[in-house]
PDB file of C-alpha atoms in Angstrom:
ATOM      1  CA  MET A   1      -0.571  23.304  40.169  1.00 65.00           C
ATOM      2  CA  GLY A   2      -3.904  24.501  38.880  1.00 84.00           C
ATOM      3  CA  ILE A   3      -5.781  24.256  35.636  1.00 91.00           C
ATOM      4  CA  ARG A   4      -4.553  26.736  33.054  1.00 93.00           C
ATOM      5  CA  ASN A   5      -6.954  28.342  30.508  1.00 96.00           C
ATOM      6  CA  SER A   6      -5.771  29.303  27.046  1.00 96.00           C
ATOM      7  CA  ALA A   7      -7.469  30.782  24.041  1.00 98.00           C
ATOM      8  CA  LYS A   8      -6.573  29.584  20.534  1.00 98.00           C
ATOM      9  CA  ALA A   9      -7.366  31.064  17.168  1.00 98.00           C
ATOM     10  CA  ILE A  10      -8.675  29.077  14.246  1.00 98.00           C
ATOM     11  CA  ILE A  11      -8.101  31.369  11.316  1.00 97.00           C
ATOM     12  CA  ILE A  12      -9.207  29.952   7.993  1.00 96.00           C
ATOM     13  CA  GLN A  13      -8.778  32.002   4.792  1.00 94.00           C
ATOM     14  CA  ASP A  14      -8.858  30.723   1.182  1.00 94.00           C
ATOM     15  CA  ASP A  15      -9.156  27.119   2.443  1.00 95.00           C
ATOM     16  CA  GLN A  16      -5.932  27.468   4.447  1.00 96.00           C
ATOM     17  CA  LEU A  17      -5.328  27.422   8.207  1.00 98.00           C
ATOM     18  CA  LEU A  18      -2.969  29.904   9.766  1.00 97.00           C
ATOM     19  CA  ALA A  19      -0.486  28.157  12.107  1.00 97.00           C
ATOM     20  CA  ILE A  20       2.674  28.819  14.117  1.00 96.00           C
ATOM     21  CA  LYS A  21       5.672  26.847  12.764  1.00 96.00           C
ATOM     22  CA  LYS A  22       8.085  25.233  15.260  1.00 94.00           C
ATOM     23  CA  GLN A  23      10.772  22.589  15.027  1.00 92.00           C
ATOM     24  CA  ASP A  24      11.919  19.699  17.236  1.00 89.00           C
ATOM     25  CA  GLN A  25      14.117  16.645  16.786  1.00 89.00           C
ATOM     26  CA  GLU A  26      11.539  15.052  14.485  1.00 90.00           C
ATOM     27  CA  GLY A  27      11.237  18.046  12.152  1.00 92.00           C
ATOM     28  CA  TYR A  28       8.668  20.810  11.732  1.00 95.00           C
ATOM     29  CA  TYR A  29       5.409  20.916  13.690  1.00 95.00           C
ATOM     30  CA  TYR A  30       2.571  23.449  13.995  1.00 97.00           C
ATOM     31  CA  ILE A  31       0.298  24.812  16.662  1.00 95.00           C
ATOM     32  CA  LEU A  32      -2.551  27.286  16.663  1.00 97.00           C
ATOM     33  CA  PRO A  33      -1.894  30.900  17.576  1.00 97.00           C
ATOM     34  CA  GLY A  34      -2.947  31.785  21.103  1.00 96.00           C
ATOM     35  CA  GLY A  35      -1.889  31.236  24.623  1.00 95.00           C
ATOM     36  CA  GLY A  36      -2.504  31.425  28.348  1.00 95.00           C
ATOM     37  CA  GLN A  37      -5.130  33.623  29.890  1.00 96.00           C
ATOM     38  CA  GLU A  38      -3.801  36.185  32.351  1.00 96.00           C
ATOM     39  CA  PHE A  39      -5.651  37.176  35.490  1.00 95.00           C
ATOM     40  CA  GLY A  40      -8.337  39.764  34.705  1.00 97.00           C
ATOM     41  CA  GLU A  41      -8.479  39.014  30.972  1.00 97.00           C
ATOM     42  CA  THR A  42     -11.459  37.618  29.179  1.00 97.00           C
ATOM     43  CA  LEU A  43     -10.707  34.799  26.693  1.00 97.00           C
ATOM     44  CA  PRO A  44     -11.307  37.174  23.724  1.00 97.00           C
ATOM     45  CA  GLN A  45      -8.885  39.720  25.280  1.00 98.00           C
ATOM     46  CA  THR A  46      -6.322  36.931  25.716  1.00 97.00           C
ATOM     47  CA  LEU A  47      -6.687  35.878  22.098  1.00 97.00           C
ATOM     48  CA  LYS A  48      -6.337  39.380  20.702  1.00 96.00           C
ATOM     49  CA  ARG A  49      -3.190  39.964  22.730  1.00 96.00           C
ATOM     50  CA  GLU A  50      -1.692  36.569  21.866  1.00 95.00           C
ATOM     51  CA  CYS A  51      -2.299  36.970  18.079  1.00 95.00           C
ATOM     52  CA  ILE A  52      -0.455  40.271  18.036  1.00 93.00           C
ATOM     53  CA  GLU A  53       2.355  38.725  20.089  1.00 94.00           C
ATOM     54  CA  GLU A  54       2.713  35.590  18.003  1.00 94.00           C
ATOM     55  CA  VAL A  55       1.543  36.194  14.424  1.00 94.00           C
ATOM     56  CA  ASN A  56       1.531  40.008  14.215  1.00 92.00           C
ATOM     57  CA  ALA A  57      -2.189  40.122  13.438  1.00 92.00           C
ATOM     58  CA  ALA A  58      -5.140  41.978  14.869  1.00 93.00           C
ATOM     59  CA  VAL A  59      -8.071  39.541  14.788  1.00 95.00           C
ATOM     60  CA  GLU A  60     -11.872  39.627  14.945  1.00 96.00           C
ATOM     61  CA  ILE A  61     -13.104  36.971  17.427  1.00 97.00           C
ATOM     62  CA  GLY A  62     -15.993  34.784  16.244  1.00 97.00           C
ATOM     63  CA  ASP A  63     -17.700  31.831  17.806  1.00 96.00           C
ATOM     64  CA  LEU A  64     -16.201  29.431  20.308  1.00 97.00           C
ATOM     65  CA  ILE A  65     -16.161  26.250  18.263  1.00 97.00           C
ATOM     66  CA  PHE A  66     -13.966  23.740  20.156  1.00 97.00           C
ATOM     67  CA  ILE A  67     -12.937  23.125  23.740  1.00 97.00           C
ATOM     68  CA  ARG A  68      -9.976  20.745  24.362  1.00 95.00           C
ATOM     69  CA  GLU A  69      -8.856  19.491  27.647  1.00 94.00           C
ATOM     70  CA  TYR A  70      -5.262  18.379  28.061  1.00 89.00           C
ATOM     71  CA  ILE A  71      -4.066  16.346  31.006  1.00 89.00           C
ATOM     72  CA  GLY A  72      -0.326  15.886  30.428  1.00 84.00           C
ATOM     73  CA  LYS A  73       0.107  12.676  32.364  1.00 84.00           C
ATOM     74  CA  ASN A  74      -2.195  10.911  29.904  1.00 84.00           C
ATOM     75  CA  HIS A  75      -0.097  11.701  26.760  1.00 79.00           C
ATOM     76  CA  GLU A  76       3.211  10.937  25.077  1.00 71.00           C
ATOM     77  CA  HIS A  77       5.101  13.809  26.704  1.00 64.00           C
ATOM     78  CA  TYR A  78       4.160  12.812  30.247  1.00 56.00           C
ATOM     79  CA  GLU A  79       7.841  12.720  31.348  1.00 65.00           C
ATOM     80  CA  PHE A  80       7.984  16.496  31.289  1.00 61.00           C
ATOM     81  CA  ASP A  81       4.376  17.457  31.064  1.00 67.00           C
ATOM     82  CA  SER A  82       2.796  15.285  33.776  1.00 77.00           C
ATOM     83  CA  GLU A  83       1.773  18.231  35.961  1.00 80.00           C
ATOM     84  CA  ALA A  84       0.039  20.060  33.079  1.00 85.00           C
ATOM     85  CA  HIS A  85      -3.729  20.437  33.003  1.00 91.00           C
ATOM     86  CA  ARG A  86      -4.945  22.849  30.407  1.00 90.00           C
ATOM     87  CA  MET A  87      -8.271  23.948  28.971  1.00 95.00           C
ATOM     88  CA  ASN A  88      -7.976  25.248  25.391  1.00 96.00           C
ATOM     89  CA  TYR A  89     -10.842  27.372  24.165  1.00 98.00           C
ATOM     90  CA  MET A  90     -10.701  27.587  20.367  1.00 97.00           C
ATOM     91  CA  PHE A  91     -12.411  30.467  18.587  1.00 98.00           C
ATOM     92  CA  LEU A  92     -13.128  30.913  14.918  1.00 97.00           C
ATOM     93  CA  CYS A  93     -11.332  34.104  14.052  1.00 97.00           C
ATOM     94  CA  SER A  94     -10.580  36.324  11.081  1.00 96.00           C
ATOM     95  CA  ILE A  95      -7.837  38.782  10.428  1.00 94.00           C
ATOM     96  CA  ALA A  96      -9.116  42.290  10.996  1.00 89.00           C
ATOM     97  CA  GLU A  97      -9.174  44.560   7.979  1.00 83.00           C
ATOM     98  CA  GLY A  98      -5.709  46.092   7.597  1.00 74.00           C
ATOM     99  CA  GLY A  99      -4.696  44.227  10.747  1.00 63.00           C
ATOM    100  CA  ALA A 100      -1.819  42.079   9.685  1.00 66.00           C
ATOM    101  CA  ASN A 101       1.682  41.963   8.338  1.00 81.00           C
ATOM    102  CA  LEU A 102       1.913  38.266   9.113  1.00 84.00           C
ATOM    103  CA  GLY A 103       5.078  36.940  10.647  1.00 81.00           C
ATOM    104  CA  ASN A 104       6.514  36.610  14.152  1.00 80.00           C
ATOM    105  CA  GLY A 105       4.883  39.156  16.327  1.00 78.00           C
ATOM    106  CA  THR A 106       6.055  41.241  19.289  1.00 80.00           C
ATOM    107  CA  ALA A 107       6.610  38.216  21.611  1.00 83.00           C
ATOM    108  CA  PRO A 108       6.772  35.004  19.572  1.00 83.00           C
ATOM    109  CA  ASP A 109       6.091  31.616  21.187  1.00 81.00           C
ATOM    110  CA  GLU A 110       9.179  29.888  22.555  1.00 84.00           C
ATOM    111  CA  GLY A 111      10.849  28.043  19.687  1.00 85.00           C
ATOM    112  CA  GLN A 112       8.623  29.781  17.090  1.00 90.00           C
ATOM    113  CA  ILE A 113      10.407  30.005  13.712  1.00 94.00           C
ATOM    114  CA  GLY A 114       7.571  31.427  11.657  1.00 93.00           C
ATOM    115  CA  VAL A 115       3.994  31.626  10.621  1.00 95.00           C
ATOM    116  CA  GLU A 116       2.537  29.508   7.771  1.00 95.00           C
ATOM    117  CA  TRP A 117      -0.748  28.941   5.912  1.00 96.00           C
ATOM    118  CA  LEU A 118      -1.484  25.204   5.818  1.00 98.00           C
ATOM    119  CA  PRO A 119      -3.785  24.040   3.043  1.00 98.00           C
ATOM    120  CA  LEU A 120      -6.895  22.326   4.523  1.00 97.00           C
ATOM    121  CA  SER A 121      -6.752  19.782   1.712  1.00 97.00           C
ATOM    122  CA  GLU A 122      -3.361  18.634   3.023  1.00 97.00           C
ATOM    123  CA  LEU A 123      -3.871  19.265   6.771  1.00 97.00           C
ATOM    124  CA  LEU A 124      -3.678  15.593   7.683  1.00 97.00           C
ATOM    125  CA  ASN A 125      -0.089  15.527   6.277  1.00 97.00           C
ATOM    126  CA  TYR A 126       1.120  18.112   8.795  1.00 97.00           C
ATOM    127  CA  ARG A 127       2.109  17.613  12.406  1.00 96.00           C
ATOM    128  CA  LEU A 128      -0.468  20.067  13.772  1.00 96.00           C
ATOM    129  CA  TYR A 129      -1.135  19.780  17.485  1.00 92.00           C
ATOM    130  CA  PRO A 130      -3.389  18.711  18.870  1.00 92.00           C
ATOM    131  CA  ARG A 131      -3.394  16.078  16.075  1.00 92.00           C
ATOM    132  CA  THR A 132      -7.001  15.100  16.701  1.00 92.00           C
ATOM    133  CA  LEU A 133      -8.018  18.673  15.808  1.00 94.00           C
ATOM    134  CA  ARG A 134      -7.001  18.316  12.186  1.00 96.00           C
ATOM    135  CA  GLU A 135     -10.044  16.192  11.234  1.00 95.00           C
ATOM    136  CA  TYR A 136     -12.433  18.388  13.257  1.00 95.00           C
ATOM    137  CA  ILE A 137     -11.188  21.537  11.497  1.00 96.00           C
ATOM    138  CA  ILE A 138     -11.651  19.944   8.131  1.00 95.00           C
ATOM    139  CA  ASP A 139     -15.160  18.684   9.019  1.00 95.00           C
ATOM    140  CA  TYR A 140     -16.133  22.073  10.476  1.00 94.00           C
ATOM    141  CA  ASN A 141     -14.955  23.930   7.375  1.00 94.00           C
ATOM    142  CA  GLU A 142     -17.014  21.562   5.198  1.00 94.00           C
ATOM    143  CA  GLY A 143     -20.102  22.241   7.302  1.00 94.00           C
ATOM    144  CA  LYS A 144     -20.193  18.775   8.895  1.00 95.00           C
ATOM    145  CA  GLU A 145     -21.189  18.194  12.492  1.00 91.00           C
ATOM    146  CA  ALA A 146     -18.279  18.329  14.955  1.00 88.00           C
ATOM    147  CA  PRO A 147     -18.356  18.148  18.714  1.00 93.00           C
ATOM    148  CA  VAL A 148     -17.612  21.294  20.741  1.00 96.00           C
ATOM    149  CA  TYR A 149     -15.983  19.390  23.625  1.00 95.00           C
ATOM    150  CA  LEU A 150     -13.160  17.319  22.206  1.00 94.00           C
ATOM    151  CA  GLY A 151     -12.100  15.780  25.513  1.00 92.00           C
ATOM    152  CA  ASP A 152      -8.589  15.004  26.777  1.00 91.00           C
ATOM    153  CA  VAL A 153      -6.880  14.706  23.424  1.00 89.00           C
ATOM    154  CA  ASN A 154      -3.488  15.472  21.893  1.00 85.00           C
TER     155      ASN A 154
END
């Protein structure tokens, strides 16, 4: 197995973060829109495609603000994720003018039940993965210093 690159969108509007809503045995949880880079795509091309597929939104790609490495064998889901090694490139994005009728897109993520705006003021109360990212998003939005490379976190 190799290392898989993915591009993720951090879309903040009116002090809320756009997230994909999923459910497991513990209840609802959330992830950022985005997904795996295909051969021949740039990361921005990946992100534009994934946002249409998952949240039905055309997006404007801004700055790369976070890089997260994920080595599955080091985390709680190692039983089924031990072979995973992913690099997530997270870009600050905005919804393009007239570019959204938010909801499940043309090819929703497996297990995706919807799209939801999460208030930044309550972000720590949500199961957003990677969990470490919640504080960094809040800090970034408040203009505080935040590292670009987050390391192998979940």
